[in-house]
């Protein structure tokens, strides 16, 4: 009896474990002329597996988004930020140089885990009365640096209308007790889901 090469043994196990294959097919595949075909099939399968593993790596950019701001009766403004993660998996970026605000401090309690897709209203920042500067959020990932608009802050173009979820979430924040200049987790959605 001839000894089967390892690839024939693996193929034999795979073929016999399926009910729709018969032993004659196994014998035909393990002949010397079938070994070349088996080897090419194995190489192709390995190439596909490696390509899909590389494709699944989170190597696409993450964009911070300045949603706008809400003015309160007490003169404070609540800036609303979100992000768009183009990866199919969550990505972690620690607060600091690669995930920070300008002007500083860079760490304002912003998210450090970025779920896939578009995430709205994830960071609400209460600014002091009559704040006039810009607060920009920068994220660096996959070799790309993305920053929110330079016209952020309290530019009239970014005033959030009172019909949006962001407006209602910002209005739920108690500006008398909330620390200024840090990210506050948004209150729960009234409907339990984002639009």
PDB file of C-alpha atoms in Angstrom, residues 2-5 8 26-39:
ATOM      1  CA  UNK A   2       1.382   3.407  -0.970  1.00  0.00           C
ATOM      2  CA  UNK A   3       1.648   6.136   1.597  1.00  0.00           C
ATOM      3  CA  UNK A   4      -0.547   9.136   0.848  1.00  0.00           C
ATOM      4  CA  UNK A   5       1.036  12.588   0.949  1.00  0.00           C
ATOM      5  CA  UNK A   8      -4.136  13.829   0.250  1.00  0.00           C
ATOM      6  CA  UNK A  26     -11.005  10.582  -3.228  1.00  0.00           C
ATOM      7  CA  UNK A  27      -8.936   8.006  -5.067  1.00  0.00           C
ATOM      8  CA  UNK A  28      -8.948  10.120  -8.244  1.00  0.00           C
ATOM      9  CA  UNK A  29      -7.815  13.242  -6.374  1.00  0.00           C
ATOM     10  CA  UNK A  30      -4.906  11.491  -4.657  1.00  0.00           C
ATOM     11  CA  UNK A  31      -3.284  10.201  -7.813  1.00  0.00           C
ATOM     12  CA  UNK A  32       0.051  11.840  -8.685  1.00  0.00           C
ATOM     13  CA  UNK A  33      -1.532  13.979 -11.428  1.00  0.00           C
ATOM     14  CA  UNK A  34      -4.147  15.228  -8.922  1.00  0.00           C
ATOM     15  CA  UNK A  35      -1.533  16.472  -6.461  1.00  0.00           C
ATOM     16  CA  UNK A  36      -0.688  19.485  -8.595  1.00  0.00           C
ATOM     17  CA  UNK A  37      -4.332  20.512  -8.695  1.00  0.00           C
ATOM     18  CA  UNK A  38      -4.577  20.027  -4.944  1.00  0.00           C
ATOM     19  CA  UNK A  39      -1.513  22.159  -4.353  1.00  0.00           C
TER      20      UNK A  39
END
